[in-house]
Coordinates of C-alpha atoms and ligand atoms in Angstrom, one line a residue:
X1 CA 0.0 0.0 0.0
X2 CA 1.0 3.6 -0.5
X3 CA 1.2 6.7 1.7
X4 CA 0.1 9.2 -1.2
X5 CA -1.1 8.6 -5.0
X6 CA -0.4 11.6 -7.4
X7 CA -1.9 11.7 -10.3
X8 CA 0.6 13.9 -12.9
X9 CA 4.4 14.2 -13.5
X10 CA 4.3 17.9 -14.0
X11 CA 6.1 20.1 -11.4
X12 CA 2.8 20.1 -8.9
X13 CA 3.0 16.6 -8.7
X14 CA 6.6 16.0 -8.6
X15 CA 7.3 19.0 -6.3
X16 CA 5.0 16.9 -3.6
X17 CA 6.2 13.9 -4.7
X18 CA 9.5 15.0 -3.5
X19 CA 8.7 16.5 -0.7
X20 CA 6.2 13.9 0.7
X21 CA 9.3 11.1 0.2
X22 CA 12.6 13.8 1.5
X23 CA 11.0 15.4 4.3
X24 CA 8.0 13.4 5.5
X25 CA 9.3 10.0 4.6
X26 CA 6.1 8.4 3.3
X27 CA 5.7 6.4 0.4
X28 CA 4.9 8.2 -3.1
X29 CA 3.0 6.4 -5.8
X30 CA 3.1 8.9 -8.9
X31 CA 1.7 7.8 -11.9
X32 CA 0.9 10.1 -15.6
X33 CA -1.4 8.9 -18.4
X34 CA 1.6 10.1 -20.6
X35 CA 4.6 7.9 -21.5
X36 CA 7.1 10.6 -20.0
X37 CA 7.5 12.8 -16.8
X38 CA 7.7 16.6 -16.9
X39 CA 4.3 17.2 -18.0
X40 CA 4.2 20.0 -20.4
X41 CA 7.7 20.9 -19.2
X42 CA 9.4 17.9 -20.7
X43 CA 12.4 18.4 -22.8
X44 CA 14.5 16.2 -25.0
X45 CA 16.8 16.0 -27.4
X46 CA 16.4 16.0 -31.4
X47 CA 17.9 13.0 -32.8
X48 CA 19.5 14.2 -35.6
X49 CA 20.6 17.5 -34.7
X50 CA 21.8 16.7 -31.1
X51 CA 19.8 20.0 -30.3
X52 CA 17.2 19.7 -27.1
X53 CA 14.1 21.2 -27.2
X54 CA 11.2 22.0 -25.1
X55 CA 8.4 19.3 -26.4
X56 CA 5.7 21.8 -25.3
X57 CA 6.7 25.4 -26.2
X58 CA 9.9 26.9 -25.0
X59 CA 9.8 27.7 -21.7
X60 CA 12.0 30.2 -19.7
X61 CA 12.2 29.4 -15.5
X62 CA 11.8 33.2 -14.4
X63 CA 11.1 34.1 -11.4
X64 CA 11.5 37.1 -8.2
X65 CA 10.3 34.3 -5.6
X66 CA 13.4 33.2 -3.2
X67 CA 12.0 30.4 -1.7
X68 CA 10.9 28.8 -5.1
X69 CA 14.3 29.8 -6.4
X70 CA 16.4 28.5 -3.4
X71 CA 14.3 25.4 -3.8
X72 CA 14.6 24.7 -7.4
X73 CA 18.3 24.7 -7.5
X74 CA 18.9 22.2 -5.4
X75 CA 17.7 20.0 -8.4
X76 CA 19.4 22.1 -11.0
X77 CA 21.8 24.7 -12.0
X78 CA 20.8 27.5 -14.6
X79 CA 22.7 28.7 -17.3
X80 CA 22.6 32.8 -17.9
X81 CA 20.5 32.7 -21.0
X82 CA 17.7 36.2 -20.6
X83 CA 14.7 35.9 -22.8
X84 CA 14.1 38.2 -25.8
X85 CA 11.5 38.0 -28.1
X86 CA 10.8 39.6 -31.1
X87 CA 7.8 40.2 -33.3
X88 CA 7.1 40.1 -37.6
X89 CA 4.6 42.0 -38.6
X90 CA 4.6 42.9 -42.1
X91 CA 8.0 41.9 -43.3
X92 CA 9.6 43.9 -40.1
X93 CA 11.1 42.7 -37.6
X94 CA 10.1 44.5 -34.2
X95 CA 10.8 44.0 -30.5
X96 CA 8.8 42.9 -28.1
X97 CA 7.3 43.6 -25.2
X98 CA 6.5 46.3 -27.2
X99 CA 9.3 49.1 -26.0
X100 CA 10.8 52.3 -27.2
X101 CA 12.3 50.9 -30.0
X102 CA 8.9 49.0 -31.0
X103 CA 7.0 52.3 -30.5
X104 CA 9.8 54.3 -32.8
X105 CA 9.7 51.6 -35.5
X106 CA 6.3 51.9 -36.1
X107 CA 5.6 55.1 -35.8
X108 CA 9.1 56.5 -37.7
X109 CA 10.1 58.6 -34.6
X110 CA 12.9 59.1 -32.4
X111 CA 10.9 59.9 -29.0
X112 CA 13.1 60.2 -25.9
X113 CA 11.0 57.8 -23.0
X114 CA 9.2 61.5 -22.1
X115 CA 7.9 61.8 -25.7
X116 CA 6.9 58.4 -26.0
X117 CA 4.8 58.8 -22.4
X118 CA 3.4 62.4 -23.8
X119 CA 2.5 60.4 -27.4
X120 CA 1.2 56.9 -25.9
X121 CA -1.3 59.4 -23.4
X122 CA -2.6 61.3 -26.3
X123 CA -3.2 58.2 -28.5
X124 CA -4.8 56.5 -25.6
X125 CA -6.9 59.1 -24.3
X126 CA -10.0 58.4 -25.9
X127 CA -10.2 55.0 -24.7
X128 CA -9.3 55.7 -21.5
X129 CA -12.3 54.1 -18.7
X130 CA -12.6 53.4 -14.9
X131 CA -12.6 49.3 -15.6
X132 CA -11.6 47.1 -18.2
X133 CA -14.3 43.9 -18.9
X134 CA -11.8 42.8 -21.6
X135 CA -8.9 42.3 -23.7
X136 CA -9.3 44.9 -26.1
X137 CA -10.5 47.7 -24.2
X138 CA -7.7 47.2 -21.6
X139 CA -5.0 46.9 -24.7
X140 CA -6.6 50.0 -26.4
X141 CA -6.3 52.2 -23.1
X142 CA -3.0 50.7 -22.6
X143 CA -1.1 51.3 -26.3
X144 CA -3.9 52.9 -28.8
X145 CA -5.4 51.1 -31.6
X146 CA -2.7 51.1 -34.3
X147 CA 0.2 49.4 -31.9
X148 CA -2.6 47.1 -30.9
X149 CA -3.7 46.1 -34.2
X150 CA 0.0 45.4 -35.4
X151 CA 1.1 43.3 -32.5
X152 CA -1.8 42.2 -30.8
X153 CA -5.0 42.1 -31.9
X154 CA -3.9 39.5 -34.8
X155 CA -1.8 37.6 -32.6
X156 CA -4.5 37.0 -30.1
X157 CA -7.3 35.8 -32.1
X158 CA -5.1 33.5 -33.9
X159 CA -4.0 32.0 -29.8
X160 CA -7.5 32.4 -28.7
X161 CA -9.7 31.9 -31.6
X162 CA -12.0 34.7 -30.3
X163 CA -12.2 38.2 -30.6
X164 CA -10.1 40.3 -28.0
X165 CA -13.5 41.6 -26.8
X166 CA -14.7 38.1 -25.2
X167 CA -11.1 37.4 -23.6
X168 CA -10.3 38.6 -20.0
X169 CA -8.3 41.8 -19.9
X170 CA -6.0 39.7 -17.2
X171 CA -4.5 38.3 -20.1
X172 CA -3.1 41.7 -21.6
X173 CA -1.7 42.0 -18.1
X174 CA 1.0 39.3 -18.9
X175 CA 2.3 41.7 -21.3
X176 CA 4.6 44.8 -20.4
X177 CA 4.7 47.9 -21.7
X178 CA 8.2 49.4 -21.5
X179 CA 9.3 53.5 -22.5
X180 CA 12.7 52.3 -22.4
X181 CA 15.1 50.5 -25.1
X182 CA 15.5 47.4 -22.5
X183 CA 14.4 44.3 -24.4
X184 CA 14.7 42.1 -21.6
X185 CA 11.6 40.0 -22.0
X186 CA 11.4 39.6 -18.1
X187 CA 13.2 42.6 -16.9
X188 CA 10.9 42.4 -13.5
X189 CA 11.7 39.6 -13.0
X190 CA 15.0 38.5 -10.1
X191 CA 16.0 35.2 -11.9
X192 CA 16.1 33.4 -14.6
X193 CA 17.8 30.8 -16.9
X194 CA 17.3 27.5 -18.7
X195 CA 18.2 24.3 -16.9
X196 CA 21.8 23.4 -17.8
X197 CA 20.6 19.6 -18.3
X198 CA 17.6 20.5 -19.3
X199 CA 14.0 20.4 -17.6
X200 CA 13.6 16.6 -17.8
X201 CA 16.9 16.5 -15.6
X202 CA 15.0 18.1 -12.9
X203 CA 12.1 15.8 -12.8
X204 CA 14.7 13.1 -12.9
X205 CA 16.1 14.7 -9.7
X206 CA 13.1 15.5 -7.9
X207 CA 11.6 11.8 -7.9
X208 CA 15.5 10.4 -6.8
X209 CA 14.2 8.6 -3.8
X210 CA 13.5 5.0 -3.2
X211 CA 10.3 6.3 -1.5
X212 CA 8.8 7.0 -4.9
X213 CA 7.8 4.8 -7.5
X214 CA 6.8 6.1 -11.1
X215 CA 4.1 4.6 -13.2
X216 CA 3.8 5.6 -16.7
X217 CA 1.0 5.1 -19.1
X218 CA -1.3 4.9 -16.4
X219 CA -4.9 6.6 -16.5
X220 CA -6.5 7.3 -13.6
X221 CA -10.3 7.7 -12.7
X222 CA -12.4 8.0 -9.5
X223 CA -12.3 4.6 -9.2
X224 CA -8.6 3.7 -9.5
X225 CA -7.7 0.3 -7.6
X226 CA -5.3 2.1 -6.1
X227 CA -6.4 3.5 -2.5
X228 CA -3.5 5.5 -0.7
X229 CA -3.1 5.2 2.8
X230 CA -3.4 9.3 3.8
X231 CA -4.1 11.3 0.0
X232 CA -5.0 11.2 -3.5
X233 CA -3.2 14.4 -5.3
X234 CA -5.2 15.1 -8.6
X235 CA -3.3 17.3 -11.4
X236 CA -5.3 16.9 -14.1
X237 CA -8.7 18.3 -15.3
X238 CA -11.3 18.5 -13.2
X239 CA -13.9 18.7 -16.0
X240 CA -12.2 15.4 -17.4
X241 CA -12.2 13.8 -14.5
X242 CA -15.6 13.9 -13.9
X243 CA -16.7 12.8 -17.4
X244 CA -17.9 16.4 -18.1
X245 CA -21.0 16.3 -15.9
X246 CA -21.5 19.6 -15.8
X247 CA -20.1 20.7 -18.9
X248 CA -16.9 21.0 -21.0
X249 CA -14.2 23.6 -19.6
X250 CA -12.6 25.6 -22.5
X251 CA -8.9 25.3 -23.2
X252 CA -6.7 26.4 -26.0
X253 CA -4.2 23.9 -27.3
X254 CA -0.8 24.2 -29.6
X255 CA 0.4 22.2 -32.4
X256 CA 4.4 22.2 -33.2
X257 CA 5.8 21.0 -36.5
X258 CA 9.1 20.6 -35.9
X259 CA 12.3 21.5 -39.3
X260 CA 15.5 20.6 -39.6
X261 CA 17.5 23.3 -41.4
X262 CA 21.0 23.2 -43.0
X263 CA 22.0 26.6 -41.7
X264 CA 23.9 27.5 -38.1
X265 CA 21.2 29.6 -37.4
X266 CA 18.5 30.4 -38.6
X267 CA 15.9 33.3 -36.8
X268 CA 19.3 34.5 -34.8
X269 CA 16.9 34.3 -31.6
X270 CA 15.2 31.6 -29.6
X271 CA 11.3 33.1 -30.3
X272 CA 10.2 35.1 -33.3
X273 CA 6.3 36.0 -32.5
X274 CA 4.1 36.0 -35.8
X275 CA 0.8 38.4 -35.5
X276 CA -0.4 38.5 -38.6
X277 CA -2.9 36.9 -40.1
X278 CA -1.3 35.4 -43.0
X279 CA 0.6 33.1 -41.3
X280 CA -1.0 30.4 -39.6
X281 CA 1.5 29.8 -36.6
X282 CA 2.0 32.4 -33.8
X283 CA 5.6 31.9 -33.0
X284 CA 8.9 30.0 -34.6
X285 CA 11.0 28.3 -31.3
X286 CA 14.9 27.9 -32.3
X287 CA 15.7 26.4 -29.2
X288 CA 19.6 26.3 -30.2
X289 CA 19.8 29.8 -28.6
X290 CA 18.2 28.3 -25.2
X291 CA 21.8 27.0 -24.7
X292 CA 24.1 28.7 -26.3
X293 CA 27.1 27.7 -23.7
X294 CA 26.7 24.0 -25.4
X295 CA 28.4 22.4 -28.2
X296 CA 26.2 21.6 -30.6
X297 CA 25.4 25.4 -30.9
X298 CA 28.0 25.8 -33.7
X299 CA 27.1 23.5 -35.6
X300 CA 25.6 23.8 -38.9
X301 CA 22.4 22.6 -38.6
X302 CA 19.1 23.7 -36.7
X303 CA 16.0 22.8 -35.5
X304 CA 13.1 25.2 -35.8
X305 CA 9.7 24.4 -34.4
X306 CA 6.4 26.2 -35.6
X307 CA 3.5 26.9 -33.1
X308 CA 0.2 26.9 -34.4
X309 CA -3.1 27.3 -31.9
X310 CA -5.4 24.3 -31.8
X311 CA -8.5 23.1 -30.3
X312 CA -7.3 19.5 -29.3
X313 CA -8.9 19.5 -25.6
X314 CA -7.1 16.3 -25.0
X315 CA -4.2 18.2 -24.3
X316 CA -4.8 21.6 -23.1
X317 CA -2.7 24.2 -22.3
X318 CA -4.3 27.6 -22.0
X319 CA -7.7 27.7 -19.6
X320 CA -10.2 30.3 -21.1
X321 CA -10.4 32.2 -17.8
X322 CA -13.9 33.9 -18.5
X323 CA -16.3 34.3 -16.2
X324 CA -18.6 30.9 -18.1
X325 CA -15.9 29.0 -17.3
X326 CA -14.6 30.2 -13.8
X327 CA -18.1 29.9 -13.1
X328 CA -18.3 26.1 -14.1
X329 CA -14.7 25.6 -12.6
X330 CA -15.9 26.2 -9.1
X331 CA -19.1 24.1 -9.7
X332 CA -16.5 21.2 -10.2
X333 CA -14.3 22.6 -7.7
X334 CA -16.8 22.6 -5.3
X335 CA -17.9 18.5 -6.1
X336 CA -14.7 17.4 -5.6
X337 CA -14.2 19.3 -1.9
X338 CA -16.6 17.0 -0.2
X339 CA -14.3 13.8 -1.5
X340 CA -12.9 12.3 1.0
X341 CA -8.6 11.6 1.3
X342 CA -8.9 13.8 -2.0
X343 CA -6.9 16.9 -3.2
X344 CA -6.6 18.9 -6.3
X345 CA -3.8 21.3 -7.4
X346 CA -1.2 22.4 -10.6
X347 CA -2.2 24.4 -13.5
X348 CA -5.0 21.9 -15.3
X349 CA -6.9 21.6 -12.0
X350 CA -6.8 24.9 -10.7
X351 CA -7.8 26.2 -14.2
X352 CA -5.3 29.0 -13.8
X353 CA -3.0 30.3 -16.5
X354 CA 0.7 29.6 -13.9
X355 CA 4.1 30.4 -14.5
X356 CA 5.9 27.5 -13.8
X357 CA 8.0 29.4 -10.8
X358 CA 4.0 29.7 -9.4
X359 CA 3.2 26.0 -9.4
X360 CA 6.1 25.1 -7.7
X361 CA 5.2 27.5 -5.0
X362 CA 1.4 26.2 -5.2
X363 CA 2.8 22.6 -4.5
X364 CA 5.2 24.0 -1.5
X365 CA 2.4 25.6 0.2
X366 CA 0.0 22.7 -0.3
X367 CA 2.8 21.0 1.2
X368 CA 2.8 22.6 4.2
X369 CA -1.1 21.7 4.5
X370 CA -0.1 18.4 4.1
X371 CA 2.2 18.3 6.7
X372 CA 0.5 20.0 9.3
X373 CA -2.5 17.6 9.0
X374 CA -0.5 14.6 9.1
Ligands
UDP401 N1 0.3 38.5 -27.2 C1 0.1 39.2 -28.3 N2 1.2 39.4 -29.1 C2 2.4 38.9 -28.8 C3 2.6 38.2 -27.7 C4 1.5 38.0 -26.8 O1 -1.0 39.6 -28.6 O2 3.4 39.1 -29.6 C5 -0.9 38.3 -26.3 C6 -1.7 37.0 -26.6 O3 -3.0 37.2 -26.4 C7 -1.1 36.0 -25.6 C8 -0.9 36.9 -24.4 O4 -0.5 38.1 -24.9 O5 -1.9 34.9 -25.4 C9 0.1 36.3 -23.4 O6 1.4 36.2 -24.0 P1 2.6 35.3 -23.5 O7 3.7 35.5 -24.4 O8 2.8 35.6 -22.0 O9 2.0 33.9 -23.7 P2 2.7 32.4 -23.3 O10 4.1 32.6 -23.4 O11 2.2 32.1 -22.0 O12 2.1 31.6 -24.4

């Protein structure tokens, strides 16, 4: 018999996995429908061009919490690679967050950050409100409509498959503004870096303890065989889970196609964003520039990956946070409460568009619960 069952090999799961074994000394049974750990974090390396990549969409760990910071590097050290991302629209390249040099590219200027305050106020003024209800009236009041229509407006419908003015304005939030020429994508942010082994290396690390035993290709369901001795941990859907009894949750999903090409480098960056209509993706990933410090950076070949939006709910990524859905959310949030030796947590079961640096602090605080009703 086991202590705990979690359900999910992302970092909510494996975070408590390790934890749960380390600290409290209990036995872990972790199991994933999926034939790998990581979750959507996963990473491994292309075959033929010895290159690693991010399965799921590059991800960057970024983060201004210490505890999550001082935690996660016990498991892995960080290379010094900062995130910049840059933006195509019409044959231009731009950068992004949109930025001094954004703003003076489009407009054919050469504002100081004063002038480019003074302008953005007098293009904004008009839309300009006391609340936002959503993503376009928060963008508009935020940049104007032409800086919003070249980098934004596009770019989102294609993500979301909906019009700006039925998506949350907390999603335009994500995205800073900046009057300066720093192109730091996370210039807020404390830390940051890319896994020097790569992500999987860290999953590897946190479940190294004879306390915990890894299943793979294993579904679960409410009634698994499986009864732990304290706690079920549930990553996953909660919609799913339930066999959609109250209705379907809405997610947004990504495709990659994945090209080898027989240059060194191709984009010259790690993420080239693609808001316009005419292309179909959203963003190309070269994940060569993730880790420059290796080897296989000069060589002559590369692996680009193209994003493209999808509506696959069997693997979803991005949770629709409008109020339908946060609505229907808590309706299942509220079922699953009153199970018994049951808990819920991570990014697909707390519906919640998380950073990964914010799941791992989700699972350290649940851990604490944990603990203190042992
Ligand atoms: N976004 C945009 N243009 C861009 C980048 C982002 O319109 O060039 C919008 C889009 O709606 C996206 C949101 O901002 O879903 C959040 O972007 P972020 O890059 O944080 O998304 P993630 O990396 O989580 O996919």
């Amino acid at each position: 018999m086991t202590d705990y069952l979690i359900v999910g090999l992302g970092f909510y799961g494996c975070v408590l996995a390790e934890r749960i074994a380390n600290v409290l000394n209990k036995k872990v049974l972790i199991i994933d429908q999926r034939d790998h750990i990581g979750g959507n974090c996963f990473s491994k390396v292309d075959r033929e061009t010895g290159i690693e990549y991010h399965v799921y969409g590059t991800h960057i760990f970024h983060t201004s919490n210490l505890k999550v910071w001082e935690y996660i590097n016990k498991f892995t050290e960080f290379n010094n690679y900062r995130h910049q991302v840059l933006s195509k629209h019409k044959k231009k390249i731009y950068q992004m967050p949109i930025n001094l040099e954004t703003i003076n590219s489009l407009f054919n200027k050469n504002f100081s950050p004063k002038e480019a305050s003074a302008f953005l106020k007098k293009i904004t003024k008009k839309y300009k409100r006391n609340s936002y209800k959503n993503f376009e009236d928060k963008a508009k009041s935020q940049i104007g409509d032409k800086l919003y229509s070249a980098f934004i407006k596009n770019y989102t419908k294609k993500q979301w498959k909906k019009d700006p003015k039925f998506l949350p304005s907390s999603i335009f939030n994500r995205l800073p503004i900046r009057l300066s020429y720093n192109e730091d994508y996370y210039e807020q942010t404390q830390w940051q870096g890319i896994p020097k082994n790569g992500y999987t290396d860290i999953f590897r690390n946190l479940l190294k303890n004879k306390n915990i035993k890894v299943a793979l290709n294993k579904k679960y369901s409410l009634n698994f065989k499986i009864r732990p001795k304290y706690l079920t941990i549930y990553t996953g859907a909660l919609d799913k889970l339930l066999d959609y009894k109250f209705g379907k949750l809405d997610w947004r999903s990504l495709n990659f196609k994945k090209k080898i090409v027989n240059v060194k480098d191709y984009q010259g960056t790690s993420v080239i964003n693609y808001p316009d209509l005419n292309k179909k993706y959203t963003r190309i990933h070269e994940p060569k520039h993730l880790h420059p410090e290796r080897e296989v950076f000069k060589k002559e070949k590369t692996l680009i990956i193209e994003e493209y939006p999808s509506n696959n709910i069997n693997e979803p990524y991005y949770p629709i946070n409008d109020e339908k859905n946060r609505n229907l959310h808590r309706k299942y949030k509220e079922y699953l409460n009153k199970r018994k030796k049951f808990a819920f947590g991570g990014r697909l079961a707390d519906y919640a568009y998380y950073d990964m640096d914010m799941t791992i602090s989700a699972a350290l605080k649940k851990f604490e619960k944990i603990k203190s009703e042992l």
